[in-house]
Short mmCIF file of C-alpha atoms in Angstrom, two decimals:
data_model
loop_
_atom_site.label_atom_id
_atom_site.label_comp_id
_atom_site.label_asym_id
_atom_site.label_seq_id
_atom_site.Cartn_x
_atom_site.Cartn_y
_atom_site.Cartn_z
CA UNK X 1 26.92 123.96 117.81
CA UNK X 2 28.62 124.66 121.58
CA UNK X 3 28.48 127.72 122.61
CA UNK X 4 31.33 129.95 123.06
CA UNK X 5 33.55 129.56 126.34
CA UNK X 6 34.38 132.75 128.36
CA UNK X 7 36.36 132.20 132.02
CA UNK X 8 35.73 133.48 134.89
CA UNK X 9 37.75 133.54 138.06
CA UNK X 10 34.16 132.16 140.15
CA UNK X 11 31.34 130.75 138.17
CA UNK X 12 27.94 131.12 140.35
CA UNK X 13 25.64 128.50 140.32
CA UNK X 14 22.72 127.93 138.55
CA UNK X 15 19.96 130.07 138.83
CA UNK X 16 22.67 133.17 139.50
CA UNK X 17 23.77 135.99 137.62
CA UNK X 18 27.38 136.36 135.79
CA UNK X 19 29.04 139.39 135.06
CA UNK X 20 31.39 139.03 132.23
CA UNK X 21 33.39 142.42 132.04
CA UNK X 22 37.15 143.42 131.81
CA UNK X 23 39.12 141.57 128.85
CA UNK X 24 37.28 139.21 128.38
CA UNK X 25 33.56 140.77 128.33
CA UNK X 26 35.07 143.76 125.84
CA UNK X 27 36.04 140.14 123.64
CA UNK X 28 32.73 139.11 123.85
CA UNK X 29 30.90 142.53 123.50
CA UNK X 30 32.82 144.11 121.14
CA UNK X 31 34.63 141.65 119.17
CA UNK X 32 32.55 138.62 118.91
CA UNK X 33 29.09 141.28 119.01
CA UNK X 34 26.97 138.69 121.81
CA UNK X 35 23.82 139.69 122.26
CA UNK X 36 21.04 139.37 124.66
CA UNK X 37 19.49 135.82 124.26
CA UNK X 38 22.62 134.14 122.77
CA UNK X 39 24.10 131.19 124.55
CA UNK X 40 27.64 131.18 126.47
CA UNK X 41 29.51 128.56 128.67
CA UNK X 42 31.27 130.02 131.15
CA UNK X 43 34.06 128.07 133.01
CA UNK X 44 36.55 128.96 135.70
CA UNK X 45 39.41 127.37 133.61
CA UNK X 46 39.76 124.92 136.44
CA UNK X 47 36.91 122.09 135.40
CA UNK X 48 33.67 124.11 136.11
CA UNK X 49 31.69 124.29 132.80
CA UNK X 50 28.38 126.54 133.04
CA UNK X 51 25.69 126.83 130.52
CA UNK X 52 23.92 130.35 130.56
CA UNK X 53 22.36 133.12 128.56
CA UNK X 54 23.13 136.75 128.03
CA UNK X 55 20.31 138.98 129.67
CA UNK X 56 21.92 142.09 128.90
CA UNK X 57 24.71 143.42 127.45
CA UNK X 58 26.98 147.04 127.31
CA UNK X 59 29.84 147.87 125.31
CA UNK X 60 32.22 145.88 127.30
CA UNK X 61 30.12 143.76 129.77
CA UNK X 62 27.42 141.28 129.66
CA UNK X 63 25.37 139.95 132.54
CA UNK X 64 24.17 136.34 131.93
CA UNK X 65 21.51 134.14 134.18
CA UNK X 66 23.29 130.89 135.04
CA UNK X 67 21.34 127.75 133.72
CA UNK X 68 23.55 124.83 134.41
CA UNK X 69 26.79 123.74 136.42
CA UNK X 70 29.11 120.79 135.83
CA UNK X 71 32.92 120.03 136.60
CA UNK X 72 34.67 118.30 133.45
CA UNK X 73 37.01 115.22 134.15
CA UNK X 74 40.29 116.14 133.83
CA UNK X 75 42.41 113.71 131.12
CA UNK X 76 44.32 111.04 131.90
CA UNK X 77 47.33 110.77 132.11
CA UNK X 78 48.27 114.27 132.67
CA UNK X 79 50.93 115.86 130.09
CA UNK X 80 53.55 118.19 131.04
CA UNK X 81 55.17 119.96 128.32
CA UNK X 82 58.90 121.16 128.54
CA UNK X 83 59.31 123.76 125.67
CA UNK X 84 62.74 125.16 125.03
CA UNK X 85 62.38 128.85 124.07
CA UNK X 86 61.46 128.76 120.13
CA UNK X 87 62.24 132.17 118.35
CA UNK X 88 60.02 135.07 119.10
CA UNK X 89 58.49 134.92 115.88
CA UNK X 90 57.04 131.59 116.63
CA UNK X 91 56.98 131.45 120.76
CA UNK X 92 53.29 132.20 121.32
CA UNK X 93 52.51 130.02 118.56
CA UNK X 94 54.15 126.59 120.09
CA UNK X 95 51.94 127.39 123.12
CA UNK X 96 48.76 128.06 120.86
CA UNK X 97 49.11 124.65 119.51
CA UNK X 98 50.11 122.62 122.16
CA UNK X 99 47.17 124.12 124.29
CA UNK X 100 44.82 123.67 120.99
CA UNK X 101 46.46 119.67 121.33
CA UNK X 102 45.45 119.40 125.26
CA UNK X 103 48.43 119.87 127.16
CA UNK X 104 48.25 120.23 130.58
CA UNK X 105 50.91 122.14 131.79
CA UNK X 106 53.75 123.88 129.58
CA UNK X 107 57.16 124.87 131.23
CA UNK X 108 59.09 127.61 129.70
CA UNK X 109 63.24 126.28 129.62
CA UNK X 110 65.80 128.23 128.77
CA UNK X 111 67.66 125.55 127.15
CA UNK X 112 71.57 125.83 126.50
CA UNK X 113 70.84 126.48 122.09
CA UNK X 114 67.65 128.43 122.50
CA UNK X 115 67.81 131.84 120.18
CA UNK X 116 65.79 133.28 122.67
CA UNK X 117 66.63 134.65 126.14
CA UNK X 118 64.48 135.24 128.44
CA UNK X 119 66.90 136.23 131.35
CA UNK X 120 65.91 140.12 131.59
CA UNK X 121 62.14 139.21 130.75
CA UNK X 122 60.91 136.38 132.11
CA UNK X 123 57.97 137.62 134.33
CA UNK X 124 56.75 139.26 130.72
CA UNK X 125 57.62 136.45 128.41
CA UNK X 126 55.60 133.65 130.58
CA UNK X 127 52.80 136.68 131.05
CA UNK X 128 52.52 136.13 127.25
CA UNK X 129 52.62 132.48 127.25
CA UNK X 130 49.56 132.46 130.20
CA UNK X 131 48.07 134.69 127.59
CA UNK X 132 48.11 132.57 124.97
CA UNK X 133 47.82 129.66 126.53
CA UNK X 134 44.06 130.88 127.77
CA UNK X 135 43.19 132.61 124.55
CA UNK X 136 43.66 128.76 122.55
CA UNK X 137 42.01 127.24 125.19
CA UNK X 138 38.91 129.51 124.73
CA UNK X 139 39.49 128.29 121.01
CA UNK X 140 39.24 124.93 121.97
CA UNK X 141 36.53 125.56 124.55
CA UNK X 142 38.63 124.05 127.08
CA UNK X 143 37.38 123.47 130.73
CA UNK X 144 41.37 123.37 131.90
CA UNK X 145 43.20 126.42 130.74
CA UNK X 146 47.03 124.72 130.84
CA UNK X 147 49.55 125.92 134.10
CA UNK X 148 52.28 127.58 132.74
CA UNK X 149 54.96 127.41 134.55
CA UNK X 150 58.06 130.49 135.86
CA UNK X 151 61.07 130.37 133.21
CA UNK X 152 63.09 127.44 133.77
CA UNK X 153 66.73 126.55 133.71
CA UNK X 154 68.53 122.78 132.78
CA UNK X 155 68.73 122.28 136.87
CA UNK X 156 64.98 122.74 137.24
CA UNK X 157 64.25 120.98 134.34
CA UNK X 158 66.44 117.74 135.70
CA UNK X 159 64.70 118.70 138.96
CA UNK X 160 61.55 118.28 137.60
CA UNK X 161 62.20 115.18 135.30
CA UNK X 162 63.60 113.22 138.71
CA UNK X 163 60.56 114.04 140.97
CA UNK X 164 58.03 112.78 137.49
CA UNK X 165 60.03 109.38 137.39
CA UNK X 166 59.91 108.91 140.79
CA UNK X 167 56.10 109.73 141.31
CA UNK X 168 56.16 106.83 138.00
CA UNK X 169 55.44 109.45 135.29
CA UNK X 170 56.76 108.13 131.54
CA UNK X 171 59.39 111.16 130.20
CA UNK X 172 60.10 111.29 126.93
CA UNK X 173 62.99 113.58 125.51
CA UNK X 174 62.04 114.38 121.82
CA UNK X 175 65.50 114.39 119.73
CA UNK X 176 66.87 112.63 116.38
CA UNK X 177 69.49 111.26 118.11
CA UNK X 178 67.16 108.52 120.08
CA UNK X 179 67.38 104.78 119.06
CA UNK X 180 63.64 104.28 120.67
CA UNK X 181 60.62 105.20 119.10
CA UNK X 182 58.34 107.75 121.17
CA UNK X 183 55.50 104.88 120.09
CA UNK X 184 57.09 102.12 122.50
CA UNK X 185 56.66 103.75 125.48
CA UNK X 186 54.30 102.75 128.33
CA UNK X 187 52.33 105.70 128.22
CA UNK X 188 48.71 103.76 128.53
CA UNK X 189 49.66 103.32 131.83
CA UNK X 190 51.70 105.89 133.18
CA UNK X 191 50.20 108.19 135.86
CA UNK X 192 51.91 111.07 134.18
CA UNK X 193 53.71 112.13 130.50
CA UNK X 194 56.22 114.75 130.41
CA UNK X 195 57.21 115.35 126.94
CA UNK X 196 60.99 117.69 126.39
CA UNK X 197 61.06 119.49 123.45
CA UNK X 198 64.12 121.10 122.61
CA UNK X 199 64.74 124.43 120.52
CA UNK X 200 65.98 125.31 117.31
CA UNK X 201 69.25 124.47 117.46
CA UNK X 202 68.83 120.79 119.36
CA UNK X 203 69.08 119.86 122.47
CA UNK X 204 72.87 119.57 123.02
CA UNK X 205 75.08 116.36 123.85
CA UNK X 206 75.58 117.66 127.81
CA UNK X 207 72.02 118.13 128.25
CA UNK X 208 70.79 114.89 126.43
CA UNK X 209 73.27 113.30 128.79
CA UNK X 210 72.03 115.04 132.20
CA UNK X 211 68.46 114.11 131.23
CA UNK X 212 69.02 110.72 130.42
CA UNK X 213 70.81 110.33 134.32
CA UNK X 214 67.49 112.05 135.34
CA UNK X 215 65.26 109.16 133.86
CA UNK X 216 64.34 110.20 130.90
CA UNK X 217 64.14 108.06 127.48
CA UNK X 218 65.62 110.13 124.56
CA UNK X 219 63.17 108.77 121.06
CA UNK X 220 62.42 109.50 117.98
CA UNK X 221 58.60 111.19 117.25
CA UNK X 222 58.43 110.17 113.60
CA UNK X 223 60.41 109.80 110.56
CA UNK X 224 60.70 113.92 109.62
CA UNK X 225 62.62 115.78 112.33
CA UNK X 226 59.55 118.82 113.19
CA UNK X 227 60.28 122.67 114.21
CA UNK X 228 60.23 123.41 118.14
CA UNK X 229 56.92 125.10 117.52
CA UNK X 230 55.14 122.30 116.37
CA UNK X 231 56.74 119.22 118.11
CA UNK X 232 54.51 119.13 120.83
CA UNK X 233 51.50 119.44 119.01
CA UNK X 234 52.26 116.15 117.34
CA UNK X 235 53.00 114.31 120.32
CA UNK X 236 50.27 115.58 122.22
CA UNK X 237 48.13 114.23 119.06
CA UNK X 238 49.65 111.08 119.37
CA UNK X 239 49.57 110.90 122.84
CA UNK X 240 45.36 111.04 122.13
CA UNK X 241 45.39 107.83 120.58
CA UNK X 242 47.90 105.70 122.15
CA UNK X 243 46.27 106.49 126.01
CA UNK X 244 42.64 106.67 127.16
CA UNK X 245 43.02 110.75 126.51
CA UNK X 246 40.99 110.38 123.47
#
């Protein structure tokens, strides 16, 4: 079984000593109960994996000798998430699962139906998305913990759709209304997938129109039409087996 994944901003290299303390050495000490002896892979949440082994540990801090360094590939083709705000009740879970998927980068939009506003919280609200985002990737024992982006609005979001097509990336607008199925794209070859998933309410006919003048190709993701929170998930698990991701 892999060992559990802890991040640290630096991982040394082998033959050093770690110190895991703060949040996430109280998570290990106190919540999961690591010992001395027990395995751990440490990684900086940017690619660097470590293998080491706890050589002593405190209430909310464990020192670990260093036994092995690599940096993970990262997958190909990169996938950018746009999430329009789901409810509260479900925000932090969209993330959880996208991350648990392998997303690469989530951006927060503050879509035109979205329940949820974000406009007197925003530096909070994505606080809790980085959160969660790195919490699911320690689930996953991910070497990438995801970007997440500042809050954005439609004009960033067209901003960033334009700048994807024109670097070649495939963008793919998630709605009932497409006549193309999300299947049919080029993805296999596409140097970059950004996936927009709009919120509860739909994306409406003004945006669906701005985005399709960006470059993006509004399709269908399946036969059911699938809450905000989960959306992504699904494409990102399709996604695995249509491109080399998997």
């Amino acid at each position: 079984m892999a060992a559990t994944v802890f991040y640290l901003d630096e991982v040394p290299e082998p033959g050093g000593t770690a110190v895991l303390d703060g949040p996430e050495g109280r998570h290990a000490a106190t919540v999961r109960r690591i010992r001395v002896g027990e395995p751990i892979t440490l990684s900086d949440g940017h690619g660097v994996l470590a293998e080491s082994e706890v050589v002593a540990a405190q209430k909310d801090r464990l020192e670990l000798k260093v036994l092995g360094r690599r940096v993970a590939d990262p997958a190909t083709p990169q996938v950018t998430v746009v999430q329009a705000l789901p409810k509260s009740d479900r925000s932090e879970l969209a993330v959880e699962l996208m991350t648990e998927a392998g997303t690469d980068a989530i951006v927060p939009w503050q879509a035109a139906r979205c329940v949820s506003n974000w406009e007197a919280k925003a530096h909070k609200a994505v606080e809790k998305w980085r959160s969660a985002a790195k919490q699911a990737a320690r689930q996953s024992r991910r070497a990438y913990i995801p970007d997440v982006a500042d809050l954005h609005r439609t004009a960033d979001v067209l901003d960033l759709v334009r700048t994807a097509k024109a670097a070649g990336a495939v963008v793919a607008a998630l709605h009932e209304s497409g006549t193309g199925r999300f299947t049919r794209l080029p993805f296999a070859d596409a140097p970059e997938i950004v996936l927009i998933v709009g919120p509860e309410g739909g994306l409406d006919d003004t945006e669906l129109t701005a985005l399709a003048a960006a470059g993006a190709d509004t399709v269908l993701l399946g036969p059911t039409v699938l809450r905000t929170s989960t959306a992504a998930a699904v494409a990102l698990g399709a996604l695995g087996a249509l491109t080399p991701r998997w």
